[in-house]
PDB file of C-alpha atoms in Angstrom:
ATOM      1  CA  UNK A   1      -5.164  24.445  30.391  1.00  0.00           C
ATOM      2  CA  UNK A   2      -7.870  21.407  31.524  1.00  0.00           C
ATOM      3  CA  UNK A   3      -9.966  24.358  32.373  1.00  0.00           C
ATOM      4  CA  UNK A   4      -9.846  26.085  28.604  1.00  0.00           C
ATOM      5  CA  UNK A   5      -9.703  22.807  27.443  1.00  0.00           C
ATOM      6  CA  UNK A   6     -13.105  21.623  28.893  1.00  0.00           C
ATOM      7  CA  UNK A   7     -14.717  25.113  27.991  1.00  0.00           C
ATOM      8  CA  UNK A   8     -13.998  24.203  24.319  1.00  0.00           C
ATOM      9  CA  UNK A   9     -15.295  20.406  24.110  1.00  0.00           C
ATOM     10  CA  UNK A  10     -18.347  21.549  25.451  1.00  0.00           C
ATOM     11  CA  UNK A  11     -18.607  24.091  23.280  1.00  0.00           C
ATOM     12  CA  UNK A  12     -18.363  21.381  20.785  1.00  0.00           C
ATOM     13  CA  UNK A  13     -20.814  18.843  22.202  1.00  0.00           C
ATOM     14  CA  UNK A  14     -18.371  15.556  21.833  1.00  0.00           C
ATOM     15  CA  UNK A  15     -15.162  14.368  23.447  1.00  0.00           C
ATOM     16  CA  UNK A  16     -12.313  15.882  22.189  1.00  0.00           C
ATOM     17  CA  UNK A  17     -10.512  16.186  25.676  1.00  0.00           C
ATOM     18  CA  UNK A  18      -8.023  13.369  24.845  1.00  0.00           C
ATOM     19  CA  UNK A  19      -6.533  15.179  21.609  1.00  0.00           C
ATOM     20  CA  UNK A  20      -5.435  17.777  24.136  1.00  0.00           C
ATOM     21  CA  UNK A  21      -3.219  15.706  25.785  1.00  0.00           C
ATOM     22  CA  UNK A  22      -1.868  14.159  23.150  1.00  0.00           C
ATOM     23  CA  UNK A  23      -0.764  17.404  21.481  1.00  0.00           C
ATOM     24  CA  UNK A  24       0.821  18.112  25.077  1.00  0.00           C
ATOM     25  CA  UNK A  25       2.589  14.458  24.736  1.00  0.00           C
ATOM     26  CA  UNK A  26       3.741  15.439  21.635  1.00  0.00           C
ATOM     27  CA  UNK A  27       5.111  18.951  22.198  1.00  0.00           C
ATOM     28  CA  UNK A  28       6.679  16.894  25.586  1.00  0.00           C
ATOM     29  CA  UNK A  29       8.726  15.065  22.793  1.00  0.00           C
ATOM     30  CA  UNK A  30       9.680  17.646  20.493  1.00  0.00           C
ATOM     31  CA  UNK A  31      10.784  19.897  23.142  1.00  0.00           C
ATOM     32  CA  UNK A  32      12.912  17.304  24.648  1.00  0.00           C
ATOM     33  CA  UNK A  33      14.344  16.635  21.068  1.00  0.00           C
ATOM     34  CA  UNK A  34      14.962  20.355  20.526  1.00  0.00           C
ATOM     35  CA  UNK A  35      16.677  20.412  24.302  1.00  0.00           C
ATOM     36  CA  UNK A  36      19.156  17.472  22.898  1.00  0.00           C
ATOM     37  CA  UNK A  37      19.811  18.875  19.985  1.00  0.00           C
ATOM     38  CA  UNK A  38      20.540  22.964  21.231  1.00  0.00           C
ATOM     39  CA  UNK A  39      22.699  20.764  23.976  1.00  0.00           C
ATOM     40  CA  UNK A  40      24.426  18.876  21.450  1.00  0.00           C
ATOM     41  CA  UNK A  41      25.268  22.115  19.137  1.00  0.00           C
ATOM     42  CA  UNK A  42      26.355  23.799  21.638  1.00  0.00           C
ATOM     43  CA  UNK A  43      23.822  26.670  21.710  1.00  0.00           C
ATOM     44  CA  UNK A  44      23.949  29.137  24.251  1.00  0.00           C
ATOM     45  CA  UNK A  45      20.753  29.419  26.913  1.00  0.00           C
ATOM     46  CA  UNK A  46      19.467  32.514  25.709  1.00  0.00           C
ATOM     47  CA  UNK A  47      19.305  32.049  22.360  1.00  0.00           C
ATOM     48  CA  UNK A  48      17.614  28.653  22.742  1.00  0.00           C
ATOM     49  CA  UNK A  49      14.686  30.246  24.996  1.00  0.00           C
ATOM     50  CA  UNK A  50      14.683  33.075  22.559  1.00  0.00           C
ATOM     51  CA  UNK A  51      14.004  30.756  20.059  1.00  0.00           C
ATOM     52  CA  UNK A  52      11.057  29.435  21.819  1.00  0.00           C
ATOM     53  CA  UNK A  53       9.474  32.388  23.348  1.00  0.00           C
ATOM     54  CA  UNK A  54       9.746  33.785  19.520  1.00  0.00           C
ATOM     55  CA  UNK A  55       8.496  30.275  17.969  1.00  0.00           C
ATOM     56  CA  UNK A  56       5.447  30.523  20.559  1.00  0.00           C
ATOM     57  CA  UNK A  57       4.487  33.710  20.495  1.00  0.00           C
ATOM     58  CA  UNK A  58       3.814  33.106  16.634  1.00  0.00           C
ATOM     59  CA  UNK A  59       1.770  30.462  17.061  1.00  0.00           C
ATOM     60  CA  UNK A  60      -0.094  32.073  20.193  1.00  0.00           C
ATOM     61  CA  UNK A  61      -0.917  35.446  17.680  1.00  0.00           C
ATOM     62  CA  UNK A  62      -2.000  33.257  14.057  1.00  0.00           C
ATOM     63  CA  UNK A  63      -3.791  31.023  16.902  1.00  0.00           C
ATOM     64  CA  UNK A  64      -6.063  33.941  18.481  1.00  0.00           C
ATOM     65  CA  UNK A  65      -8.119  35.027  15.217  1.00  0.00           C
ATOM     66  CA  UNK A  66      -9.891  31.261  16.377  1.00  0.00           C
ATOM     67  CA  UNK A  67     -10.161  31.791  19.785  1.00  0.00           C
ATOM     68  CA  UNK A  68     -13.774  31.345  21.634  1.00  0.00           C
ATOM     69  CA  UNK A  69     -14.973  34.622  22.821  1.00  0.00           C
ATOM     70  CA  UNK A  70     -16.178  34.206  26.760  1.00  0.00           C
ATOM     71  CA  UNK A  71     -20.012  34.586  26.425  1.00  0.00           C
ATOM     72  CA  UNK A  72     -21.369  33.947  29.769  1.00  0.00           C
ATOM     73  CA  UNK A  73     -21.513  35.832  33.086  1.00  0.00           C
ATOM     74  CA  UNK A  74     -18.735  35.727  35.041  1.00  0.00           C
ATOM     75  CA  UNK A  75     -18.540  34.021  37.884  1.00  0.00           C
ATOM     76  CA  UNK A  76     -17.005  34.442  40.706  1.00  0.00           C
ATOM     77  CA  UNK A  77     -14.190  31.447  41.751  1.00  0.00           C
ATOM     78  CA  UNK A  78     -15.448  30.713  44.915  1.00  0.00           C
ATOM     79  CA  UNK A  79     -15.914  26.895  45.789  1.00  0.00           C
ATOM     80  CA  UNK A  80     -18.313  27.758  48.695  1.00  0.00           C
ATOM     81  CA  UNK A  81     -20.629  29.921  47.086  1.00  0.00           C
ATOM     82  CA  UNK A  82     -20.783  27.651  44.017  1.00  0.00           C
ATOM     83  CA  UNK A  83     -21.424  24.721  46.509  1.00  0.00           C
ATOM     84  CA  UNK A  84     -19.421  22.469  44.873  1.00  0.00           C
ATOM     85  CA  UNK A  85     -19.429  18.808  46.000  1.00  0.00           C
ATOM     86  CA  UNK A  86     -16.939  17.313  46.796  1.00  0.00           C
ATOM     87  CA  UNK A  87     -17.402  13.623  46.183  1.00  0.00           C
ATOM     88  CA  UNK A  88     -16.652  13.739  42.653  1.00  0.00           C
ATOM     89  CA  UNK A  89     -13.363  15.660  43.340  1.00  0.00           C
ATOM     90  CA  UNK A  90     -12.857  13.076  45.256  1.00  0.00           C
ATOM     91  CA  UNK A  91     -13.671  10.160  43.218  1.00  0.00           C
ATOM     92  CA  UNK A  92     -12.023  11.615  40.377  1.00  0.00           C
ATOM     93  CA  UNK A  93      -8.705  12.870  42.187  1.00  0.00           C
ATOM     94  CA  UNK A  94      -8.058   9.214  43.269  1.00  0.00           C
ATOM     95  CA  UNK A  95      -8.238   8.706  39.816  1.00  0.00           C
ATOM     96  CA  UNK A  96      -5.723  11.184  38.781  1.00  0.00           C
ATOM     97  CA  UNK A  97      -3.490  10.819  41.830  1.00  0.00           C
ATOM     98  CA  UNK A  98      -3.034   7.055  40.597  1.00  0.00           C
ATOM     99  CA  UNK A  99      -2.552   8.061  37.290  1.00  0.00           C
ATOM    100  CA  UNK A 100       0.167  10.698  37.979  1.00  0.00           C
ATOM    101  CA  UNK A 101       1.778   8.274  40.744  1.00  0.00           C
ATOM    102  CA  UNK A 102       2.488   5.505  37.985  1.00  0.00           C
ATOM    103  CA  UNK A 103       3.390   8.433  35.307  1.00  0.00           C
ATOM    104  CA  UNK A 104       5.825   9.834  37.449  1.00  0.00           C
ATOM    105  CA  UNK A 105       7.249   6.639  38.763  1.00  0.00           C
ATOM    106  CA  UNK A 106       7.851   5.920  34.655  1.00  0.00           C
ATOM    107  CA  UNK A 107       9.100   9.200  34.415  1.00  0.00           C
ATOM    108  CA  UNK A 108      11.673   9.235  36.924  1.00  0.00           C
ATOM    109  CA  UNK A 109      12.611   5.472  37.631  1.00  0.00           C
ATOM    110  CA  UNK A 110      12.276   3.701  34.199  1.00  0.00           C
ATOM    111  CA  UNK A 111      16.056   4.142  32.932  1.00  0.00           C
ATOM    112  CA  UNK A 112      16.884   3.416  35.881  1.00  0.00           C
ATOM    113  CA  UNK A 113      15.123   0.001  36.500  1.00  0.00           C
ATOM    114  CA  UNK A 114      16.202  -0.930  32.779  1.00  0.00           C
ATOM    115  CA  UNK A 115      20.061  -0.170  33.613  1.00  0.00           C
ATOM    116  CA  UNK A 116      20.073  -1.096  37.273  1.00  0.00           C
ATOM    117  CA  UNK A 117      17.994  -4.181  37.591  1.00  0.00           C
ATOM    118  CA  UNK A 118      17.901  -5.299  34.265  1.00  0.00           C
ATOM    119  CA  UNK A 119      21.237  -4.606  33.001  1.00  0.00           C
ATOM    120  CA  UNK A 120      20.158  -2.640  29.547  1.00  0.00           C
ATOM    121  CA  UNK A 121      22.546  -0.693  28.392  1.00  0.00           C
ATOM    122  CA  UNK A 122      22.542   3.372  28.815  1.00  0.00           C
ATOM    123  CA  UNK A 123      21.570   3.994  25.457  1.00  0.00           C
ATOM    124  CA  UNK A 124      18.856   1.046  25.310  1.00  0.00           C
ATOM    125  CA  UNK A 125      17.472   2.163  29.360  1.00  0.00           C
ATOM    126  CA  UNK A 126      15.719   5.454  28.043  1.00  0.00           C
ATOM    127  CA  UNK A 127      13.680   3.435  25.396  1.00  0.00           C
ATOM    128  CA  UNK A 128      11.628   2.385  28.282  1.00  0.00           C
ATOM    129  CA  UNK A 129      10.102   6.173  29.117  1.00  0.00           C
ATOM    130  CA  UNK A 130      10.021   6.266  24.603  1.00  0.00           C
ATOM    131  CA  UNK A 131       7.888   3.554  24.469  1.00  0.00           C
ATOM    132  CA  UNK A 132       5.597   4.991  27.189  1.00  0.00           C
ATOM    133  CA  UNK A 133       5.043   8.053  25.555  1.00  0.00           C
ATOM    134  CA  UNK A 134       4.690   6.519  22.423  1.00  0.00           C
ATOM    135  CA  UNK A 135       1.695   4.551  23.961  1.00  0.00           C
ATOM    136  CA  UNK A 136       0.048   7.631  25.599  1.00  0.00           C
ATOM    137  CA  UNK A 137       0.335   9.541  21.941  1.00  0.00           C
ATOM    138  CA  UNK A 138      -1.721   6.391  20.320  1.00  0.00           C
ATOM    139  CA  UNK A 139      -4.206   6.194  23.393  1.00  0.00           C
ATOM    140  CA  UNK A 140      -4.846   9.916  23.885  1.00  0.00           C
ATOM    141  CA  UNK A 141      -5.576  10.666  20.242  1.00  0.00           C
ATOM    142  CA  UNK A 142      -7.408   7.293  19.333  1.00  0.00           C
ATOM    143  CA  UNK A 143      -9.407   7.785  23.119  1.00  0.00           C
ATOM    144  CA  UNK A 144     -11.557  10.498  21.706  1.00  0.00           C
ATOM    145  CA  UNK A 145     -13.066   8.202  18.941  1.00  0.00           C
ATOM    146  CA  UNK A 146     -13.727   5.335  21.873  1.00  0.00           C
ATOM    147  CA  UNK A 147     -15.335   7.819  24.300  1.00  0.00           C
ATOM    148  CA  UNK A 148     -17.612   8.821  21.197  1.00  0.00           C
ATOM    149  CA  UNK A 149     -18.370   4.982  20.246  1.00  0.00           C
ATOM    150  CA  UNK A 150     -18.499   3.429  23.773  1.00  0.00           C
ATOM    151  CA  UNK A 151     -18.755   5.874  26.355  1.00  0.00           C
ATOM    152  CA  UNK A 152     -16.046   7.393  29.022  1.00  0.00           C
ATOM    153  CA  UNK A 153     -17.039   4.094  31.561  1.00  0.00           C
ATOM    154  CA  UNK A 154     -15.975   1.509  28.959  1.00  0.00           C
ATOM    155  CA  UNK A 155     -12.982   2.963  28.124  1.00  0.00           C
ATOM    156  CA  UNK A 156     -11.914   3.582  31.755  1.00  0.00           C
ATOM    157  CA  UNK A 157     -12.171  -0.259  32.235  1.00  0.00           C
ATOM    158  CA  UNK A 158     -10.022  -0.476  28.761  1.00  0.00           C
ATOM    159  CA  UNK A 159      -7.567   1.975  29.632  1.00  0.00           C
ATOM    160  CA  UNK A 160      -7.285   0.857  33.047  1.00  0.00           C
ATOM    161  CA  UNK A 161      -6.829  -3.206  32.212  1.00  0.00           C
ATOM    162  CA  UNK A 162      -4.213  -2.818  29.156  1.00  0.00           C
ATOM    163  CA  UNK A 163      -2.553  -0.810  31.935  1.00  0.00           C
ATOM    164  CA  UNK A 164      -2.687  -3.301  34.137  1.00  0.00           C
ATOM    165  CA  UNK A 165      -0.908  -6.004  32.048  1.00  0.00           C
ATOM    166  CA  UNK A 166       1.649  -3.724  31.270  1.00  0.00           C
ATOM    167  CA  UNK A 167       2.532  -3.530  34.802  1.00  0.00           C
ATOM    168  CA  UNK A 168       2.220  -7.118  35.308  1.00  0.00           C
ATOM    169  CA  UNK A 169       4.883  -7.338  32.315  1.00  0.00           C
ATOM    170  CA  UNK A 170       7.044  -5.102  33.592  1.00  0.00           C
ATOM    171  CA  UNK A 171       7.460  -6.489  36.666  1.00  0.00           C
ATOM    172  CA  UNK A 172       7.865  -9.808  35.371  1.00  0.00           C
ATOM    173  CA  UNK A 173      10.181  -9.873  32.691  1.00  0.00           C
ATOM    174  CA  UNK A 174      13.947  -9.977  32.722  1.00  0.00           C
ATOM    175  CA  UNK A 175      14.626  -8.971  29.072  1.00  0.00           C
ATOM    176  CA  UNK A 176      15.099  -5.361  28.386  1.00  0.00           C
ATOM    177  CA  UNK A 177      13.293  -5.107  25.100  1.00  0.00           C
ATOM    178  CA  UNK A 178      10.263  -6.836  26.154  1.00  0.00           C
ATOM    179  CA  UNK A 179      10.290  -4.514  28.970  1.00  0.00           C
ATOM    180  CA  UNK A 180      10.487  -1.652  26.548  1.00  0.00           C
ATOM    181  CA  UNK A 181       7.537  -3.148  25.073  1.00  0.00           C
ATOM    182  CA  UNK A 182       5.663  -3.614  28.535  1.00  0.00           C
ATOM    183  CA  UNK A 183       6.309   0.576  29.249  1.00  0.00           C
ATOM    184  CA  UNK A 184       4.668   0.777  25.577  1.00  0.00           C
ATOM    185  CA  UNK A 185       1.857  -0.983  26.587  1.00  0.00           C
ATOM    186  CA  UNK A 186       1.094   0.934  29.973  1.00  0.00           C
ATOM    187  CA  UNK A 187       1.259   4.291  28.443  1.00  0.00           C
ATOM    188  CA  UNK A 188      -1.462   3.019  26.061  1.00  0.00           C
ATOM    189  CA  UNK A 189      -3.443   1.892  28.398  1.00  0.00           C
ATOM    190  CA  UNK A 190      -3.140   4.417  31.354  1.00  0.00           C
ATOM    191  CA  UNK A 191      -3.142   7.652  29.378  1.00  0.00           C
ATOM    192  CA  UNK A 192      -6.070   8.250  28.406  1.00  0.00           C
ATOM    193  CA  UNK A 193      -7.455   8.177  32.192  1.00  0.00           C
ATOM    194  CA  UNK A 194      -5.887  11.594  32.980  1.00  0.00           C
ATOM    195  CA  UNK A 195      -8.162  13.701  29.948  1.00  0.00           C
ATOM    196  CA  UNK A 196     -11.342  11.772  31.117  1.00  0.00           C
ATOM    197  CA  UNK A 197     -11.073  12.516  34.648  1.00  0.00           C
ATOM    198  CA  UNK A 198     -10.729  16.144  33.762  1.00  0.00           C
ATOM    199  CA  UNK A 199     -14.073  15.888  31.576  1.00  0.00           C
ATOM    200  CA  UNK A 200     -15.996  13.468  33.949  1.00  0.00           C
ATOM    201  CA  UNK A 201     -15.731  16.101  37.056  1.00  0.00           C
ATOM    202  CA  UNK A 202     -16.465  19.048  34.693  1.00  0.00           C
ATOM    203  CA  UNK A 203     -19.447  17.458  33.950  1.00  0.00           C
ATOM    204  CA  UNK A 204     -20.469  16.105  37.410  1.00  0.00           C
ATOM    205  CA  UNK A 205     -20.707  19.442  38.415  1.00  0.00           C
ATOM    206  CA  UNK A 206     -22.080  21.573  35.889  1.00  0.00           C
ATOM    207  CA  UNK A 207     -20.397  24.523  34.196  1.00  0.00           C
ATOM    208  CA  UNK A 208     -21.003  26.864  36.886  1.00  0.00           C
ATOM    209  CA  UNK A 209     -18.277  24.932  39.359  1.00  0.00           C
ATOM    210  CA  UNK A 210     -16.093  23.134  36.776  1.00  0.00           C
ATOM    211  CA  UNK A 211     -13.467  25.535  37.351  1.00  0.00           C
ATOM    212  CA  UNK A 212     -13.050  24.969  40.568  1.00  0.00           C
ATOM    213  CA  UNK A 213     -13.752  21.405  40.638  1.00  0.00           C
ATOM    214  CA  UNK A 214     -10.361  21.262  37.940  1.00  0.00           C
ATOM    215  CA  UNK A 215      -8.770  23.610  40.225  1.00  0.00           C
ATOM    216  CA  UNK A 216      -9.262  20.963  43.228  1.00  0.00           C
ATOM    217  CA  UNK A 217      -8.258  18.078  40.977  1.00  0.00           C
ATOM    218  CA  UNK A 218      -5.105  19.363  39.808  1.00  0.00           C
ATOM    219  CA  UNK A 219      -4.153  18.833  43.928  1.00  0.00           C
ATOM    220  CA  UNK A 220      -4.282  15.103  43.280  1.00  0.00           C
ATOM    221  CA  UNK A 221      -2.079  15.609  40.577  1.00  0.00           C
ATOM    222  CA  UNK A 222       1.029  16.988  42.796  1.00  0.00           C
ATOM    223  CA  UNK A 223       0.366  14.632  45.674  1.00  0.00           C
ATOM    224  CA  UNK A 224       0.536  11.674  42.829  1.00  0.00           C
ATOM    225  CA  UNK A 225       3.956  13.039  41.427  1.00  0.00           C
ATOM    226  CA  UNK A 226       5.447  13.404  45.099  1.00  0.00           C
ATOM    227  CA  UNK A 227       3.879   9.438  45.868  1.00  0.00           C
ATOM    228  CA  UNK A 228       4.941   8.077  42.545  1.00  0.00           C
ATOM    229  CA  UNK A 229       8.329   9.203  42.909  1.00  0.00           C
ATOM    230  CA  UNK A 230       8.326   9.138  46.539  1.00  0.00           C
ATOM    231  CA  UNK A 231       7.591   5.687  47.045  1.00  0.00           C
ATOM    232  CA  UNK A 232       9.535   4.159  44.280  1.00  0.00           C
ATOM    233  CA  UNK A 233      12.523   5.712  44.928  1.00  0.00           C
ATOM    234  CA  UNK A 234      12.010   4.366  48.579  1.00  0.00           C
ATOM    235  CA  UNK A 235      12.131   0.366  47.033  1.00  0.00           C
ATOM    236  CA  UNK A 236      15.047   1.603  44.825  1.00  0.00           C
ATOM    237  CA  UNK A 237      17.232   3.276  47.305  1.00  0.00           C
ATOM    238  CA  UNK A 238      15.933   0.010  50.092  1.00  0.00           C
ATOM    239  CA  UNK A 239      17.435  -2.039  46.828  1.00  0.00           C
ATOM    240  CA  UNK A 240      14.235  -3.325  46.361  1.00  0.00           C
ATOM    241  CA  UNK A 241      14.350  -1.793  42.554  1.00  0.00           C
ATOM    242  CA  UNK A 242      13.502  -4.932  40.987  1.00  0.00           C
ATOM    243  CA  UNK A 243      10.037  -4.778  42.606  1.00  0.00           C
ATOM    244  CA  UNK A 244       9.604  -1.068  42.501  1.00  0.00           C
ATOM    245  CA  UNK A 245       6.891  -1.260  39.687  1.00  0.00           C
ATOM    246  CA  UNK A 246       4.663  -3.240  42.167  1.00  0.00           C
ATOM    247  CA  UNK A 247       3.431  -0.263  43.379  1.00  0.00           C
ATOM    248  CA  UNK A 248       1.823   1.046  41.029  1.00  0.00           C
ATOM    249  CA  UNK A 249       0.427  -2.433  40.096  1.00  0.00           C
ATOM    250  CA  UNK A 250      -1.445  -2.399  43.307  1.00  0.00           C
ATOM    251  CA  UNK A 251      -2.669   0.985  43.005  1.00  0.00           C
ATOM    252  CA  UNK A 252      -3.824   0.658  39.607  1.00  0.00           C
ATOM    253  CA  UNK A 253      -6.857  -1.649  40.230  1.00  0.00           C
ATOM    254  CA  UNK A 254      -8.780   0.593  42.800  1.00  0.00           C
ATOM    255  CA  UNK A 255      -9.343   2.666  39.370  1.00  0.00           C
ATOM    256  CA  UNK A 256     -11.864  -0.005  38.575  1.00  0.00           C
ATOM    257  CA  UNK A 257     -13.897   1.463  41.698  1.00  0.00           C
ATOM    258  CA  UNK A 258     -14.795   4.962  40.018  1.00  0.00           C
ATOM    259  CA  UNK A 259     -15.942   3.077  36.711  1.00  0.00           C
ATOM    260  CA  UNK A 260     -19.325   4.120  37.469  1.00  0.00           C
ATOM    261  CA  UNK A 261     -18.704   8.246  37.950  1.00  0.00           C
ATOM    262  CA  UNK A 262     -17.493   8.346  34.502  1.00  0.00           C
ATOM    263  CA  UNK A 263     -21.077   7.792  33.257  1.00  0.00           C
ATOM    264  CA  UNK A 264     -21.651  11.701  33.407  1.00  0.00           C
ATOM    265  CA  UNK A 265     -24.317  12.138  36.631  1.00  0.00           C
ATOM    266  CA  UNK A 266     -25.617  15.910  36.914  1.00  0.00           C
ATOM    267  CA  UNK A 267     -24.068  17.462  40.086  1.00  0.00           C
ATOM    268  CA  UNK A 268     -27.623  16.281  41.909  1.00  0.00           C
ATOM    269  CA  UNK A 269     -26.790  12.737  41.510  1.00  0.00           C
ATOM    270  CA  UNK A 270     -23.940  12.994  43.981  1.00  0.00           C
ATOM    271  CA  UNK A 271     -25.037  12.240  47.502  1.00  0.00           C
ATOM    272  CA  UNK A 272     -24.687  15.215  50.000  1.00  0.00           C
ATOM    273  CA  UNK A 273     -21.402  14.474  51.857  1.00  0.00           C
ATOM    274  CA  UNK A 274     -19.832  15.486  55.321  1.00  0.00           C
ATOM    275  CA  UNK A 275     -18.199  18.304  54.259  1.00  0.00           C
ATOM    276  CA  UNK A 276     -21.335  20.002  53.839  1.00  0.00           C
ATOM    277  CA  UNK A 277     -21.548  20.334  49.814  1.00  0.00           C
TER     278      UNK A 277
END
């Protein structure tokens, strides 16, 4: 999906990369509310993934008339032929494997560090991961506009220190509310990193290898699920739960590092690297 969805903002010239993963954020939501509710009715499985498959195959056929037909030459997926480098995939995966390590930490330990450490109630704990994605809905489809007005670099720096003091709140307050508020403010700060990342490799490397530069990033993406996850539920199950959100507090700065390869250099701007690419 990053790959079509790179294919189609350059086709239109701007960034429009964001608004893609907002829409995913909020089809995350609805299908999660749709879950609740066929749970909560009583619905049996295979009529609620009938539903779906029927409700998306609709879209997917009155979608299609407006489909981009592939112009160019194909070309064959091969990352050594292509020659393509890998120091962007690198700079650009640490960015994404931070990203995903903080989003799946949120994902899978919020509740838990509201009821747990904080003593929320259970129906107050999974406002925490609600206000996240609430925050990554604003910042995904208001990041667009920024990226137009003040470039992918500035708003990596934005993203990355609103982020930043959500963390810092998190881990320091001791009210559940305001720590509801804190998730809020880290989803609208760290979300929009993901979309960029995508766009900033496809452009370090030219259209030629942006396939398989995506292909190579989306590894960072796995290895940040398994570390966010990983390593937070380490300091929970060590009972260190109250501090668990510190790790992603110390990861998040090293995003500051890469502010620079968001600035869009042409794949010749990369220095030759060991790997021999």
């Amino acid at each position: 999906m990053n790959m079509q969805g790179v294919r189609v903002q350059t086709a239109y010239g701007f960034s429009i990369m964001a608004n893609f993963h907002g829409v995913w954020s909020v089809a995350g939501i609805i299908g999660a509310l749709y879950a609740a509710g066929a749970a909560r009715l009583e619905v049996p499985l295979w009529i609620s993934l009938g539903a779906v498959a029927v409700i998306a195959w609709t879209v997917l056929l009155a979608a299609s008339r407006h489909l981009i037909e592939e112009r160019e030459d194909k070309v064959a997926l091969t990352g050594t032929e292509l020659h393509v480098p890998w120091r962007p995939v690198l700079v650009f995966g640490l960015v994404i494997l931070i990203f995903y390590a903080a989003d799946t930490g949120i994902l899978t330990w919020s509740s838990v560090y509201l009821h747990d450490a904080l003593d929320a109630t259970k129906s107050v704990a999974p406002f925490a991961y609600a206000a996240y994605q609430a925050g990554a809905i604003i910042s995904r489809f208001g990041g667009d506009h920024l990226v137009r007005w003040r470039g992918a670099s500035c708003v990596v720096v934005l993203g990355t220190s609103i982020g930043l003091v959500g963390l810092v709140g998190v881990v320091a307050a001791t009210v559940p509310m305001l720590t509801v508020a804190c998730f809020f403010v880290v989803g609208l700060g760290l979300a929009i990193l993901a979309p960029l990342a995508f766009a900033a490799i496809a452009a370090a490397v030219g259209p030629r290898g942006a396939d398989v530069a995506i292909a190579r990033l989306n590894i960072a993406n796995y290895l940040g699920a398994i570390l966010g996850g990983g390593l937070i539920g380490a300091a929970a199950s060590g009972g260190l739960l109250r501090w668990a959100f510190v790790i992603p507090l110390v990861l998040v700065p090293l995003i500051f590092f890469t502010r620079g390869a968001f600035a869009g250099p042409d794949t010749e701007e990369w220095p030759k690297t060991s790997w021999g690419v």
